[in-house]
PDB file of C-alpha atoms in Angstrom:
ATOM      1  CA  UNK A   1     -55.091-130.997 -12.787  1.00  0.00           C
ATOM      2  CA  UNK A   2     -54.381-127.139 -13.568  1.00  0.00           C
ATOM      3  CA  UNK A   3     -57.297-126.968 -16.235  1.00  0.00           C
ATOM      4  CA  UNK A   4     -60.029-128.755 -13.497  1.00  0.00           C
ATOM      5  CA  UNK A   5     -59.174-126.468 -10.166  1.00  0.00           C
ATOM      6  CA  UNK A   6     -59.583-122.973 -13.262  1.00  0.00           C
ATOM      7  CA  UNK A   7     -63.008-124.750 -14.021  1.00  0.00           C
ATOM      8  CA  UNK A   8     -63.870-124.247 -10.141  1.00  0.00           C
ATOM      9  CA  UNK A   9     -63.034-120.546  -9.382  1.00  0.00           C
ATOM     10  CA  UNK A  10     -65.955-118.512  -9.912  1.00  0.00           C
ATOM     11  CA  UNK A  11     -67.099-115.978 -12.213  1.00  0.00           C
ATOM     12  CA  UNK A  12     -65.543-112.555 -12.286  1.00  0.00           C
ATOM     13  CA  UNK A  13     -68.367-110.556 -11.074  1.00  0.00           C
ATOM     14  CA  UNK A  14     -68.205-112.565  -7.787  1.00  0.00           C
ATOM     15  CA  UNK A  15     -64.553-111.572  -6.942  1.00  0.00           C
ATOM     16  CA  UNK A  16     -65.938-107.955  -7.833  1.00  0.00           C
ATOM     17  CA  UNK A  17     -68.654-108.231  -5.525  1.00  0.00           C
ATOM     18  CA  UNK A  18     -67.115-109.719  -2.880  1.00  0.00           C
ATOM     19  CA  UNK A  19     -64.447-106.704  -2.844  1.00  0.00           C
ATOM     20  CA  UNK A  20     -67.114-104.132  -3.039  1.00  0.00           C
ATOM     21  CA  UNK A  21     -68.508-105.639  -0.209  1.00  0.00           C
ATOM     22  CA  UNK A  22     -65.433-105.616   1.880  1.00  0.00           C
ATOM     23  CA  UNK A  23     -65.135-102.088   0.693  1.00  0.00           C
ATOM     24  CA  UNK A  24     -68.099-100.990   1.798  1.00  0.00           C
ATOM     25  CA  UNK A  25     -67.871-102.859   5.294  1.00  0.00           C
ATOM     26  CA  UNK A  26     -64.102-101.522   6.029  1.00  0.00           C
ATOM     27  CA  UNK A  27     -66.376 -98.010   5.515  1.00  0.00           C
ATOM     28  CA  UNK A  28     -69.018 -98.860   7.947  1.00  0.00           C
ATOM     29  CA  UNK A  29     -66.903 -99.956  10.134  1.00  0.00           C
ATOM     30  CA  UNK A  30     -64.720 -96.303   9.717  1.00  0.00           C
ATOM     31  CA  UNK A  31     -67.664 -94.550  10.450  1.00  0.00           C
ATOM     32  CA  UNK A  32     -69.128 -96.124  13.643  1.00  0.00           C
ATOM     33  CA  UNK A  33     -65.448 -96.168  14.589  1.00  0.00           C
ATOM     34  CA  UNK A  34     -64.944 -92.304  14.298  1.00  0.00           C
ATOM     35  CA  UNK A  35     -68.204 -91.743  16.093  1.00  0.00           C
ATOM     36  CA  UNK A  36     -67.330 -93.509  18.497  1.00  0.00           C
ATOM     37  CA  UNK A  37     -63.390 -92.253  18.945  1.00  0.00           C
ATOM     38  CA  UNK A  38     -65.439 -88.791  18.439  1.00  0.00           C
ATOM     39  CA  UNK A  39     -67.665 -89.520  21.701  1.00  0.00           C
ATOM     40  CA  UNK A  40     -70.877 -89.401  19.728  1.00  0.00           C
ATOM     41  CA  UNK A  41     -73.516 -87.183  18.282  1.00  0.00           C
ATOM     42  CA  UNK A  42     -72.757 -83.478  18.497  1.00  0.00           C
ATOM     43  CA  UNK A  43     -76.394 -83.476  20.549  1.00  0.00           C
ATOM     44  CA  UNK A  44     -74.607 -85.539  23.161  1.00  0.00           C
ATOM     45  CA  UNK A  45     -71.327 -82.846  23.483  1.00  0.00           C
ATOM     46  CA  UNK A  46     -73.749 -80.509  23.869  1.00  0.00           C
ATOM     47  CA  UNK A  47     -75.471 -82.171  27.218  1.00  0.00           C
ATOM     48  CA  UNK A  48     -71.533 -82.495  28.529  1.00  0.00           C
ATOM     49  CA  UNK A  49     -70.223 -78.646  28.274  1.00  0.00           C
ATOM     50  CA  UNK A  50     -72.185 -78.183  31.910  1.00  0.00           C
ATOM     51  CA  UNK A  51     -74.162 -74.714  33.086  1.00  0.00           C
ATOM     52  CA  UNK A  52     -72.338 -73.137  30.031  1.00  0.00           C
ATOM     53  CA  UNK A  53     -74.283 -74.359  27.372  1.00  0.00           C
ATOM     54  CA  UNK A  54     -77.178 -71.895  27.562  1.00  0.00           C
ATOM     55  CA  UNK A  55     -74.749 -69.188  27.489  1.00  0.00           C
ATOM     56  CA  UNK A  56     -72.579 -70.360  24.946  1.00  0.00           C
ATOM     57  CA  UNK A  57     -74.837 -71.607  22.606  1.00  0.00           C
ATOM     58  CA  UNK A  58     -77.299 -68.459  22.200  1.00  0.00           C
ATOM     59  CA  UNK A  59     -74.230 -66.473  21.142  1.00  0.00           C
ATOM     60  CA  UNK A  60     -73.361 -66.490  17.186  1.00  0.00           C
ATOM     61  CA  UNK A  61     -71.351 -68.257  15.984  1.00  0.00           C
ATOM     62  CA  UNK A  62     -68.389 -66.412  15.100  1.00  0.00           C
ATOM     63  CA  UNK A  63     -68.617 -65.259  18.748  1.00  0.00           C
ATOM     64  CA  UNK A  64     -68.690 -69.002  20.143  1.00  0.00           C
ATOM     65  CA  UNK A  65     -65.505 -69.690  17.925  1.00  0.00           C
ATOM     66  CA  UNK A  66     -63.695 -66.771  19.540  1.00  0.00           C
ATOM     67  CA  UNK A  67     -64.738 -67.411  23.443  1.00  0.00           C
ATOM     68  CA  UNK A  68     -63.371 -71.112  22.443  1.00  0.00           C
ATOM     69  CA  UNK A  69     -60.533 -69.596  20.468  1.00  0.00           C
ATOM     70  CA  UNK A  70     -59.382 -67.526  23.580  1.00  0.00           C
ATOM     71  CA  UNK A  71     -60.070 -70.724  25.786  1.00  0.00           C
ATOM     72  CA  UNK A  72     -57.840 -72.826  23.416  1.00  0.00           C
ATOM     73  CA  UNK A  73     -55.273 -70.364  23.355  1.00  0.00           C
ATOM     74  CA  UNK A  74     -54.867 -69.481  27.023  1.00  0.00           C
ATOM     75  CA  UNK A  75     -51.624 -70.904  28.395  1.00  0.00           C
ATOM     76  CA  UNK A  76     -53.629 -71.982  31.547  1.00  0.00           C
ATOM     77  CA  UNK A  77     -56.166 -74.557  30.046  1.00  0.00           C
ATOM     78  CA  UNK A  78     -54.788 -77.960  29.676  1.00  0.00           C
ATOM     79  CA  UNK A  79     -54.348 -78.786  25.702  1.00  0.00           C
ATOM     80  CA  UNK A  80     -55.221 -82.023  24.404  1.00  0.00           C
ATOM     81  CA  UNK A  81     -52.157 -83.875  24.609  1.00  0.00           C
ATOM     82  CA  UNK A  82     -52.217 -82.952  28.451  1.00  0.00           C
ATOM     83  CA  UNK A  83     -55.507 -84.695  28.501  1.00  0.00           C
ATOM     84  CA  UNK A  84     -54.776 -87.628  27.217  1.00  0.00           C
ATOM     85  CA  UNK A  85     -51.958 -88.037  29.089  1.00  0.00           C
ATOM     86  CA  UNK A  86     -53.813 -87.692  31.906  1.00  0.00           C
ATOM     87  CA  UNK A  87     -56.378 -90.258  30.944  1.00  0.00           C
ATOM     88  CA  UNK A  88     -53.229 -92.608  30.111  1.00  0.00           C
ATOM     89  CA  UNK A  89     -52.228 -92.133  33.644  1.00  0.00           C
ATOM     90  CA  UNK A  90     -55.592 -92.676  34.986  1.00  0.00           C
ATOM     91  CA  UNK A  91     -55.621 -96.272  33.190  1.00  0.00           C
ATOM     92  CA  UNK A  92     -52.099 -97.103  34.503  1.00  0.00           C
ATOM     93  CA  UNK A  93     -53.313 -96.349  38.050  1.00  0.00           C
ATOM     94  CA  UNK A  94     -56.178 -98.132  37.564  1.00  0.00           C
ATOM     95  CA  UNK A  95     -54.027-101.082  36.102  1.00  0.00           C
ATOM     96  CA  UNK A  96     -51.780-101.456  38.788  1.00  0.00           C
ATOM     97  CA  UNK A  97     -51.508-104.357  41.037  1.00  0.00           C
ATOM     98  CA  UNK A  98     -51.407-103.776  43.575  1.00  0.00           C
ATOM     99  CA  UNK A  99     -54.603-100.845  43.475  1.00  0.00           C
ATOM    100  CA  UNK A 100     -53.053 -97.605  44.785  1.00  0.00           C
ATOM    101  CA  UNK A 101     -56.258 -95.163  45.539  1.00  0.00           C
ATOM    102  CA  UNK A 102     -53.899 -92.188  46.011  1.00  0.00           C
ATOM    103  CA  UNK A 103     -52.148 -92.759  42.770  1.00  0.00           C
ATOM    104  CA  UNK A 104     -55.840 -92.486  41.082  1.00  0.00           C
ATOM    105  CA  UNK A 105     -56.854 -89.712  43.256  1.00  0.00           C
ATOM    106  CA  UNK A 106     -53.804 -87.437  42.039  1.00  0.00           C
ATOM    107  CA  UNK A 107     -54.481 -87.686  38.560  1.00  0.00           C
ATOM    108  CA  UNK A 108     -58.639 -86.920  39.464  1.00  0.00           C
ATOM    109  CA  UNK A 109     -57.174 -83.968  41.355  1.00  0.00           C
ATOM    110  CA  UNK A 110     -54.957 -82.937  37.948  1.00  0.00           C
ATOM    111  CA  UNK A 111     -58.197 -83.668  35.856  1.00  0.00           C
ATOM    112  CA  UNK A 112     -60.256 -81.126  38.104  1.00  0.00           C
ATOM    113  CA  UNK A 113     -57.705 -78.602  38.562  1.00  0.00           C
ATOM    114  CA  UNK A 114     -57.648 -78.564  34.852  1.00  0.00           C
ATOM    115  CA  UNK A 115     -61.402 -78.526  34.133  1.00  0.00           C
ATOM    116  CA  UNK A 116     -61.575 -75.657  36.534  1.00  0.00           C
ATOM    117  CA  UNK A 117     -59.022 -73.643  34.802  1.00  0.00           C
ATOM    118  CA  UNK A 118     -61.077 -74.414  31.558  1.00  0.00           C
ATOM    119  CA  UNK A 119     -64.034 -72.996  33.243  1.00  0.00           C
ATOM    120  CA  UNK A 120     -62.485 -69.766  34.175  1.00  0.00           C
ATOM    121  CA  UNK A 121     -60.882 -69.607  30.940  1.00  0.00           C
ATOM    122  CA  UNK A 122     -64.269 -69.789  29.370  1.00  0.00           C
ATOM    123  CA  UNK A 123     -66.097 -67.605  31.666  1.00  0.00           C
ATOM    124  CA  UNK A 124     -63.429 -64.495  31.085  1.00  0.00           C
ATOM    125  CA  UNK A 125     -63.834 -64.823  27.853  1.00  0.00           C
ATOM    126  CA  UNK A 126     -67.484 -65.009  27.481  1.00  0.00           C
ATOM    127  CA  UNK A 127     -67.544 -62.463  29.942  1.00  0.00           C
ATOM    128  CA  UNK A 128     -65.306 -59.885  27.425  1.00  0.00           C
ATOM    129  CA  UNK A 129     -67.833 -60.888  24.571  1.00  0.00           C
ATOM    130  CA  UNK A 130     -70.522 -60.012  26.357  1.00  0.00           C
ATOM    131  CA  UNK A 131     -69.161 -56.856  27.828  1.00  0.00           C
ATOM    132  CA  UNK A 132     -69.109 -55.701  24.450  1.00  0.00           C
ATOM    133  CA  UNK A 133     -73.166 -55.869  23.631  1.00  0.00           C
ATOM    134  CA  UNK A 134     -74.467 -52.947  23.340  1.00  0.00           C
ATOM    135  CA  UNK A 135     -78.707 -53.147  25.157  1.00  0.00           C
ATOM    136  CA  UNK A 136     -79.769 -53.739  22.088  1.00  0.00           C
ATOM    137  CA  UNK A 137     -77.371 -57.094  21.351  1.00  0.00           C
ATOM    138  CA  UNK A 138     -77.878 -57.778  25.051  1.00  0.00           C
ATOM    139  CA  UNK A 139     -81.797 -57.876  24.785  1.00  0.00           C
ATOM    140  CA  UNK A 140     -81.297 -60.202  21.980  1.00  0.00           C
ATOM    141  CA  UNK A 141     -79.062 -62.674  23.828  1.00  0.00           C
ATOM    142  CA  UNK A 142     -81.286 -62.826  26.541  1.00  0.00           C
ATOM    143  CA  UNK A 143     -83.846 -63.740  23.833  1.00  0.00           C
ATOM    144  CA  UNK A 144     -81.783 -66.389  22.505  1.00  0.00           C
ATOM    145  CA  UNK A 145     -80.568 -67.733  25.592  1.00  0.00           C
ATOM    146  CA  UNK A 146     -84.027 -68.249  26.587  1.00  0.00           C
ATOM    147  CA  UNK A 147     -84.911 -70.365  23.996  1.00  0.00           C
ATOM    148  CA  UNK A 148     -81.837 -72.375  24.137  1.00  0.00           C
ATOM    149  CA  UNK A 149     -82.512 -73.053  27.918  1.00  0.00           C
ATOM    150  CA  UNK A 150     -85.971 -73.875  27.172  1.00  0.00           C
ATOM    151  CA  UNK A 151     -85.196 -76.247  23.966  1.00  0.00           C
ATOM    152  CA  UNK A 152     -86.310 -80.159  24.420  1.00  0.00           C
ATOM    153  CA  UNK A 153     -84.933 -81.348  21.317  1.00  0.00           C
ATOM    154  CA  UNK A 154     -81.690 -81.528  19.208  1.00  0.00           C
ATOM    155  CA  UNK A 155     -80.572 -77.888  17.639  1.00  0.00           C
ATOM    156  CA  UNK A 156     -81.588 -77.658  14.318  1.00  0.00           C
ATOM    157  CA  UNK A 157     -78.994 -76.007  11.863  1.00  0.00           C
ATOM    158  CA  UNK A 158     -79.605 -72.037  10.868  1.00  0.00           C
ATOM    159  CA  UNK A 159     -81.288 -72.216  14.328  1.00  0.00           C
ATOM    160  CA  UNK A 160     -81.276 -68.981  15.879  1.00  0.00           C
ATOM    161  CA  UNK A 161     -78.011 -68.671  17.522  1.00  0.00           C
ATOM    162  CA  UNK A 162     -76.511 -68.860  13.921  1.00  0.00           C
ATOM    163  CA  UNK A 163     -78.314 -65.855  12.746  1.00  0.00           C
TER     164      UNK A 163
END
């Protein structure tokens, strides 16, 4: 009985298929999962950072990492863990039977208190970059902001922020 169910199993190559083919759905499924647990295309971020953008992106970009680097850094900006705690709170509010709108409404009012401190973060230390331009620099941001605000499309890389 040993000797008939060995005559039924398949041929080698099979099982090797099969497992590259689990293989290679396990890394499908990785990727849509990080681009989704990422929020998306970078395009997308870029529609979500608010009246900023413009300004942000027609600066270089070792001067974009150090406005964010000073807005990551200052002890007033929520870090991430903050965030998500936040959002875990919003989905216990919104979980809890029975609703309680003032429970949810304290944790929007958290959210926006820090989103504006992120804002002001960001806008003192854009502000100390671009205190720093000389006309020259400053006629060339302009430039550059210009076409960023009037861009349609998704940002090319080497585009000329990056320059």
């Amino acid at each position: 009985m040993g000797a008939q169910s060995d005559k039924r199993r398949g041929p080698a190559w099979v099982k090797v298929l099969l497992a590259v083919s689990l293989g290679l759905n396990l890394a499908v499924a990785g990727v849509v999962a990080g681009f989704v647990l990422r929020g998306g295309p970078q395009d997308a971020r870029r529609a979500n950072m608010g009246y900023a953008t413009p300004y942000v992106l027609a600066l270089p970009r070792e001067l974009r990492r150090e406005v964010f680097g000073k807005v990551r850094r200052d002890g007033t900006v929520p870090d991430r863990s903050a965030r998500r705690a936040n959002y875990s709170a919003m989905i216990n509010a919104l979980s809890a039977t029975p609703f309680d709108a003032n429970a949810v409404q304290i944790v929007l009012d958290r959210q926006s208190d820090g989103a504006s401190r992120a804002q002001a973060a960001g806008q003192t230390a854009w502000l100390e970059v671009v205190t720093g331009f000389d006309d020259a620099e400053r006629a060339n941001y302009v430039t550059r902001m210009k076409e960023e605000m009037s861009r349609k499309g998704p940002r090319r890389k080497g585009g000329s922020a990056d320059k």
